[in-house]
Amino acid sequence: MLTGGEGALTVTVRMRVSPEPEDEQAVLDLMRRYRDALNYSIRAVIASKALSLTKAHKLLYKELRERYGLPARVALDCYREAIAIAKSWLKNPRKGNKPTVKSLRMWLTHELGYRVKGDHVELAGSYRLRVIGWDRRYDDFPSREARLVFRDGEFTLYITKQVPRPAKYAPKGVLAVDINERQVVVGNSSVEVRIETPVERALRYRRLAERLQGKYSSSRYRAWRRRSGVRRRVRHFHRKARDIIEDWARRTAHIIVSLAKQSQLAVAREDLTGLVESLRELPKDHRTALIALGYRRLGFWLDWQAEKGGVPLFVVDPADTSSTCPRCGAELVEVGYRRLRCPNCGLEADRDTIAVLNIEGRALSKMGGTLASPTAPQVTDVSPNRWGNL
Ligand SMILES: [Zn+2]
């Protein structure tokens, strides 16, 4: 999911589809041939530097049609995808082995590679899939290319659409977001909400994966055992951990952006680049890896949801947000576990509350004259109770 050019956003609509039972084998078969053809094409494109469509066509089209039995249109999409993968691999300065695609997925050009007709999707080569359900909010916007993915026994069609970028309102104040490893603290001078992070829950799956890996890497177990089943379960646990973080980041961003929109506030978050970098330098353990992943994904989803919802968003400098007094700017002293006090003006608060207030203040000064009303920073129309039980 990417933000598009000037006036448009590119959104991805997830459509659950299912081949008719008698076609399922044929569709899976096509996807397997596509994957093999794609891996072959990636190597060929890299080896002969055939990075243009014309060159790749000459090099591959006939073979993809004859040897891999791809329908004409699917063959075009196959080498087009191969070029894209080859290009990003060639651009990567730390490139390792040549890229190999293992999952079952297919690029499809709109109208030529796939077509949605009522409650069916037709693929080039006259394969039919039944539509089970999708997000209808973007129905009025034209479809672009799509990816058909087969994972965990289910088929999903990801359709990209161009949607006009919504206009942003003039904010009446700021909703600041502070992230630490256990909580996301959201608020401003009038309200505060705390949302737990799922790091501990995700960590359990990482540990399960590690335990399995440790147990079966011993030489007592035969090679076949180390490979197949165990490996699959280890991978499953790792993926489960990542999914938990991703799911949480997306839902949390949605809650925060909706709250901001309800009260016509701007969202303010810290610039997390430095934080993520510094976590990367710590000894690699599962916890720091998951925390860094959580920060990155929450930042990503906040930016995206704000853009999509027309909610103004500010990224502020994170330096000293939890050690400076938000009221007078003096350096705070610690007076207890995560509690800070200002020796100058007497303000005393939890370090996360301090951070939220500082982020709010920085965003307000960034906004300068753009507040809808000059006295707006106090959000008097929202009571904390209404926001409870997140
Ligand atoms: Zn102070």
Coordinates of C-alpha atoms and ligand atoms in Angstrom, one line a residue:
M1 CA 0.0 0.0 0.0
L2 CA 1.7 3.2 -1.1
T3 CA 0.8 6.9 -1.3
G4 CA 0.6 8.0 -4.9
G5 CA 1.5 11.2 -6.7
E6 CA 0.1 14.7 -6.3
G7 CA -3.6 14.5 -6.1
A8 CA -4.2 10.8 -5.6
L9 CA -3.7 8.0 -3.2
T10 CA -3.2 4.4 -4.2
V11 CA -5.3 2.1 -2.0
T12 CA -5.4 -1.7 -2.0
V13 CA -8.7 -3.4 -1.7
R14 CA -8.6 -7.0 -0.4
M15 CA -11.1 -9.2 -2.2
R16 CA -11.6 -12.8 -0.9
V17 CA -12.2 -15.1 -3.9
S18 CA -12.6 -18.8 -4.4
P19 CA -12.3 -20.9 -7.5
E20 CA -15.3 -23.2 -8.3
P21 CA -14.4 -26.6 -6.7
E22 CA -13.8 -28.2 -10.1
D23 CA -11.4 -25.3 -11.1
E24 CA -9.4 -25.1 -7.9
Q25 CA -6.7 -27.5 -9.1
A26 CA -6.4 -25.8 -12.4
V27 CA -5.9 -22.3 -10.8
L28 CA -3.3 -23.7 -8.3
D29 CA -1.6 -25.3 -11.2
L30 CA -1.5 -22.0 -13.1
M31 CA -0.1 -20.2 -10.1
R32 CA 2.6 -22.9 -9.6
R33 CA 3.6 -22.6 -13.3
Y34 CA 3.6 -18.8 -12.9
R35 CA 5.9 -19.1 -9.9
D36 CA 8.4 -21.4 -11.7
A37 CA 8.2 -19.2 -14.8
L38 CA 8.8 -16.1 -12.6
N39 CA 11.9 -17.5 -10.9
Y40 CA 13.2 -18.6 -14.3
S41 CA 12.5 -15.1 -15.7
I42 CA 14.2 -13.3 -12.8
R43 CA 17.4 -15.2 -13.4
A44 CA 17.3 -14.7 -17.2
V45 CA 16.5 -11.0 -16.9
I46 CA 19.4 -10.5 -14.5
A47 CA 21.8 -12.6 -16.5
S48 CA 21.2 -10.8 -19.8
K49 CA 20.4 -7.4 -18.3
A50 CA 17.0 -7.4 -20.1
L51 CA 15.4 -4.8 -18.0
S52 CA 13.2 -3.3 -20.6
L53 CA 9.8 -4.8 -21.6
T54 CA 11.0 -5.1 -25.2
K55 CA 14.2 -7.0 -24.3
A56 CA 12.4 -9.2 -21.8
H57 CA 9.7 -10.0 -24.3
K58 CA 12.2 -11.1 -26.9
L59 CA 14.1 -13.1 -24.4
L60 CA 11.2 -14.8 -22.6
Y61 CA 7.8 -14.6 -24.2
K62 CA 8.0 -17.7 -26.3
E63 CA 9.4 -19.8 -23.5
L64 CA 6.9 -18.7 -21.0
R65 CA 4.1 -19.6 -23.4
E66 CA 5.5 -22.9 -24.5
R67 CA 7.5 -24.3 -21.7
Y68 CA 5.4 -23.0 -18.8
G69 CA 2.1 -23.0 -20.6
L70 CA 1.1 -19.5 -19.5
P71 CA -1.8 -17.8 -21.2
A72 CA -0.5 -14.9 -23.4
R73 CA -1.5 -12.1 -21.1
V74 CA -0.2 -13.9 -18.0
A75 CA 3.2 -14.4 -19.7
L76 CA 3.4 -10.6 -20.2
D77 CA 2.6 -9.9 -16.5
C78 CA 5.1 -12.6 -15.5
Y79 CA 8.2 -11.0 -17.2
R80 CA 6.9 -7.6 -16.1
E81 CA 7.0 -8.7 -12.5
A82 CA 10.4 -10.4 -13.1
I83 CA 11.8 -7.0 -14.3
A84 CA 10.4 -5.3 -11.2
I85 CA 12.0 -7.9 -8.9
A86 CA 15.3 -7.9 -10.7
K87 CA 15.5 -4.1 -10.7
S88 CA 14.9 -3.8 -6.9
W89 CA 17.5 -6.5 -6.3
L90 CA 20.1 -4.9 -8.5
K91 CA 19.5 -1.5 -6.7
N92 CA 20.0 -3.1 -3.3
P93 CA 23.6 -2.4 -2.2
R94 CA 23.5 -5.3 0.2
K95 CA 22.1 -7.8 -2.2
G96 CA 22.6 -11.4 -1.3
N97 CA 21.6 -14.4 -3.3
K98 CA 19.5 -13.8 -6.4
P99 CA 15.9 -13.4 -5.3
T100 CA 13.6 -16.5 -5.4
V101 CA 9.9 -16.4 -5.1
K102 CA 8.4 -19.1 -3.0
S103 CA 4.9 -18.0 -2.4
L104 CA 2.0 -18.5 -4.8
R105 CA 1.0 -15.1 -6.2
M106 CA 0.4 -13.6 -9.6
W107 CA 0.5 -10.1 -11.1
L108 CA -2.6 -9.3 -13.1
T109 CA -3.2 -6.3 -15.3
H110 CA -6.7 -4.9 -15.1
E111 CA -9.1 -5.9 -18.0
L112 CA -6.4 -7.9 -19.6
G113 CA -5.2 -10.2 -16.8
Y114 CA -8.3 -10.1 -14.7
R115 CA -11.8 -8.7 -14.9
V116 CA -14.5 -8.4 -12.1
K117 CA -17.9 -9.3 -13.5
G118 CA -20.7 -9.2 -11.0
D119 CA -19.9 -11.8 -8.4
H120 CA -17.1 -13.4 -10.4
V121 CA -13.5 -12.7 -11.3
E122 CA -12.3 -13.9 -14.6
L123 CA -8.5 -14.5 -15.1
A124 CA -6.8 -14.5 -18.5
G125 CA -7.1 -18.1 -19.9
S126 CA -10.7 -18.2 -18.8
Y127 CA -10.3 -19.3 -15.1
R128 CA -13.3 -18.2 -13.0
L129 CA -13.3 -17.4 -9.3
R130 CA -16.3 -16.6 -7.1
V131 CA -16.2 -13.4 -5.1
I132 CA -16.8 -14.0 -1.4
G133 CA -16.4 -10.5 0.0
W134 CA -14.6 -7.2 -0.1
D135 CA -14.4 -3.7 1.2
R136 CA -17.0 -1.8 -0.8
R137 CA -15.9 1.7 0.2
Y138 CA -13.9 2.2 -2.9
D139 CA -16.3 0.7 -5.4
D140 CA -16.7 3.9 -7.3
F141 CA -13.1 4.3 -8.1
P142 CA -11.5 2.6 -11.1
S143 CA -9.5 -0.6 -10.5
R144 CA -5.9 -0.9 -11.6
E145 CA -3.6 -3.9 -11.5
A146 CA -4.0 -6.7 -9.0
R147 CA -2.2 -9.5 -7.3
L148 CA -3.8 -12.9 -6.8
V149 CA -2.3 -14.6 -3.7
F150 CA -2.8 -18.1 -2.3
R151 CA -1.9 -18.4 1.4
D152 CA -3.1 -20.8 4.1
G153 CA -5.6 -22.4 1.9
E154 CA -7.3 -19.2 0.8
F155 CA -7.3 -17.1 -2.3
T156 CA -7.2 -13.3 -2.1
L157 CA -7.2 -10.8 -4.8
Y158 CA -5.5 -7.5 -3.9
I159 CA -6.8 -4.8 -6.3
T160 CA -5.1 -1.4 -6.4
K161 CA -7.2 1.7 -6.9
Q162 CA -6.5 5.4 -7.4
V163 CA -8.5 7.5 -4.9
P164 CA -8.4 11.3 -4.8
R165 CA -6.4 12.6 -1.8
P166 CA -8.9 14.0 0.7
A167 CA -8.6 17.7 1.7
K168 CA -7.2 18.2 5.2
Y169 CA -9.2 20.3 7.7
A170 CA -7.8 23.1 9.7
P171 CA -7.1 21.5 13.1
K172 CA -8.5 22.9 16.3
G173 CA -5.7 21.4 18.4
V174 CA -3.3 18.5 18.6
L175 CA -3.6 14.8 19.6
A176 CA -0.1 13.8 20.5
V177 CA 1.2 10.2 20.3
D178 CA 4.0 8.9 22.5
I179 CA 5.3 5.4 22.1
N180 CA 7.2 3.4 24.6
E181 CA 7.9 -0.4 24.6
R182 CA 4.8 -1.2 26.7
Q183 CA 2.3 1.5 25.8
V184 CA 1.2 4.0 23.3
V185 CA 0.1 7.2 25.2
V186 CA -2.3 9.4 23.2
G187 CA -3.4 12.8 24.4
N188 CA -3.0 16.5 25.0
S189 CA -3.5 19.0 27.8
S190 CA -7.1 17.8 28.3
V191 CA -7.2 14.1 27.7
E192 CA -5.1 11.0 27.8
V193 CA -5.6 7.5 26.6
R194 CA -3.2 4.5 27.1
I195 CA -3.1 1.6 24.8
E196 CA -1.0 -1.5 25.6
T197 CA 1.5 -2.8 23.0
P198 CA 1.4 -6.5 22.1
V199 CA 5.1 -7.0 22.4
E200 CA 4.8 -9.6 25.2
R201 CA 2.1 -11.5 23.4
A202 CA 4.2 -11.6 20.2
L203 CA 7.3 -12.5 22.1
R204 CA 5.7 -15.8 23.2
Y205 CA 5.6 -16.9 19.6
R206 CA 9.2 -15.9 19.0
R207 CA 10.2 -17.9 22.0
L208 CA 8.2 -21.0 20.9
A209 CA 10.0 -20.7 17.5
E210 CA 13.4 -20.4 19.2
R211 CA 12.7 -23.4 21.5
L212 CA 11.8 -25.6 18.5
Q213 CA 14.8 -24.4 16.5
G214 CA 17.1 -25.2 19.4
K215 CA 15.6 -28.6 20.1
Y216 CA 15.7 -29.9 16.5
S217 CA 19.0 -28.4 15.4
S218 CA 20.9 -31.0 17.5
S219 CA 22.5 -33.8 15.5
R220 CA 20.4 -36.4 17.2
Y221 CA 17.7 -35.6 14.8
R222 CA 17.9 -36.7 11.3
A223 CA 18.1 -34.2 8.5
W224 CA 14.6 -34.9 7.2
R225 CA 13.2 -34.0 10.6
R226 CA 15.2 -30.8 10.8
R227 CA 13.8 -29.8 7.5
S228 CA 10.1 -30.2 6.6
G229 CA 7.6 -30.2 9.5
V230 CA 9.6 -28.5 12.1
R231 CA 10.8 -25.8 9.8
R232 CA 7.3 -25.1 8.8
R233 CA 6.2 -24.7 12.4
V234 CA 9.2 -22.4 13.2
R235 CA 8.2 -20.2 10.3
H236 CA 4.6 -20.2 11.4
F237 CA 5.5 -19.0 14.9
H238 CA 7.7 -16.2 13.5
R239 CA 5.0 -15.1 11.1
K240 CA 2.4 -15.2 13.9
A241 CA 4.6 -12.8 16.0
R242 CA 4.9 -10.4 13.1
D243 CA 1.2 -10.6 12.3
I244 CA 0.3 -9.7 15.9
I245 CA 2.4 -6.6 15.7
E246 CA 1.1 -5.6 12.3
D247 CA -2.5 -6.1 13.3
W248 CA -2.1 -4.1 16.4
A249 CA -0.3 -1.2 14.6
R250 CA -3.0 -1.0 12.0
R251 CA -5.9 -1.1 14.5
T252 CA -4.2 1.3 16.9
A253 CA -3.4 3.8 14.2
H254 CA -7.1 3.6 13.1
I255 CA -8.3 4.4 16.6
I256 CA -5.9 7.3 17.0
V257 CA -6.7 8.9 13.7
S258 CA -10.5 8.4 14.2
L259 CA -10.3 10.1 17.6
A260 CA -8.4 13.0 16.0
K261 CA -10.9 13.3 13.2
Q262 CA -13.9 13.3 15.6
S263 CA -12.6 16.3 17.4
Q264 CA -10.9 17.9 14.3
L265 CA -7.4 17.6 15.8
A266 CA -4.1 17.2 14.1
V267 CA -2.1 14.0 15.0
A268 CA 1.4 14.6 16.2
R269 CA 4.0 11.9 16.5
E270 CA 7.7 11.9 17.1
D271 CA 10.2 11.3 14.4
L272 CA 11.1 7.6 15.1
T273 CA 14.0 7.2 12.7
G274 CA 16.7 7.8 15.4
L275 CA 15.0 5.5 17.9
V276 CA 14.6 2.7 15.5
E277 CA 18.3 3.1 14.4
S278 CA 19.4 3.0 18.1
L279 CA 17.4 -0.1 18.8
R280 CA 19.1 -1.7 15.7
E281 CA 22.4 -1.2 17.3
L282 CA 21.5 -3.0 20.5
P283 CA 22.4 -6.7 20.8
K284 CA 19.9 -8.4 18.6
D285 CA 17.3 -10.0 20.8
H286 CA 13.7 -10.8 20.0
R287 CA 12.3 -8.1 22.3
T288 CA 14.1 -5.2 20.8
A289 CA 13.4 -6.5 17.3
L290 CA 9.7 -6.6 18.0
I291 CA 9.7 -3.2 19.6
A292 CA 11.4 -1.7 16.6
L293 CA 9.0 -3.4 14.3
G294 CA 6.1 -2.0 16.3
Y295 CA 7.4 1.6 16.2
R296 CA 8.0 1.4 12.5
R297 CA 4.6 -0.2 11.7
L298 CA 2.7 2.2 13.9
G299 CA 4.4 5.2 12.3
F300 CA 3.6 3.8 8.9
W301 CA -0.1 3.2 9.6
L302 CA -0.5 6.6 11.4
D303 CA 0.8 8.4 8.4
W304 CA -1.2 6.4 6.0
Q305 CA -4.5 6.5 7.9
A306 CA -4.1 10.2 8.4
E307 CA -3.5 10.8 4.7
K308 CA -6.5 8.6 3.8
G309 CA -8.8 10.3 6.3
G310 CA -7.7 13.9 5.5
V311 CA -6.3 14.3 9.1
P312 CA -3.4 16.7 9.4
L313 CA -0.3 15.0 10.8
F314 CA 2.9 16.5 12.2
V315 CA 6.2 14.8 12.8
V316 CA 8.2 16.5 15.6
D317 CA 11.8 16.3 16.9
P318 CA 12.0 13.7 19.6
A319 CA 14.9 15.2 21.4
D320 CA 14.3 15.5 25.2
T321 CA 10.6 15.1 25.0
S322 CA 10.6 13.2 28.3
S323 CA 13.2 15.2 30.2
T324 CA 12.1 18.9 29.6
C325 CA 9.3 20.7 31.4
P326 CA 6.5 21.3 28.9
R327 CA 5.4 24.3 30.9
C328 CA 8.6 26.3 31.4
G329 CA 11.4 24.4 29.5
A330 CA 13.5 23.6 32.6
E331 CA 15.2 20.2 32.9
L332 CA 13.2 17.8 35.0
V333 CA 14.4 15.7 37.9
E334 CA 13.3 12.1 38.6
V335 CA 11.3 11.7 41.8
G336 CA 10.2 8.1 41.5
Y337 CA 9.6 5.3 39.0
R338 CA 8.9 7.0 35.7
R339 CA 7.8 10.2 37.6
L340 CA 9.4 13.6 37.0
R341 CA 9.3 16.9 38.6
C342 CA 10.2 20.4 37.5
P343 CA 12.5 22.2 40.0
N344 CA 11.5 25.5 38.4
C345 CA 7.7 25.6 38.2
G346 CA 6.8 22.5 40.3
L347 CA 5.0 20.5 37.6
E348 CA 5.0 16.9 38.4
A349 CA 3.9 14.0 36.2
D350 CA 4.4 10.6 34.7
R351 CA 7.2 10.6 32.1
D352 CA 4.8 9.6 29.3
T353 CA 2.4 12.4 30.1
I354 CA 5.3 14.8 30.0
A355 CA 6.3 13.4 26.6
V356 CA 2.7 13.8 25.3
L357 CA 2.6 17.4 26.5
N358 CA 5.9 18.2 24.9
I359 CA 4.9 16.6 21.6
E360 CA 1.7 18.6 21.7
G361 CA 3.6 21.8 22.3
R362 CA 6.1 21.2 19.5
A363 CA 3.3 20.4 17.1
L364 CA 1.4 23.5 18.1
S365 CA 4.4 25.7 17.5
K366 CA 5.0 24.0 14.1
M367 CA 1.4 24.7 13.2
G368 CA 1.9 28.4 14.0
G369 CA -1.0 30.3 12.7
T370 CA -2.9 27.4 11.2
L371 CA -5.1 26.7 14.2
A372 CA -8.8 27.0 13.5
S373 CA -9.2 29.3 16.5
P374 CA -6.4 30.9 18.5
T375 CA -7.6 29.5 21.9
A376 CA -8.2 26.1 20.6
P377 CA -5.5 23.9 22.2
Q378 CA -7.8 23.2 25.1
V379 CA -10.1 20.4 23.9
T380 CA -13.1 21.0 26.1
D381 CA -15.7 19.2 24.1
V382 CA -14.2 15.7 24.7
S383 CA -14.4 14.0 28.0
P384 CA -11.8 11.3 28.8
N385 CA -14.6 8.9 29.7
R386 CA -15.8 8.9 26.1
W387 CA -12.4 7.6 25.1
G388 CA -12.2 4.9 27.8
N389 CA -11.8 1.2 27.4
L390 CA -9.6 1.2 24.3
Ligands
ZN1 ZN 8.6 23.8 34.7

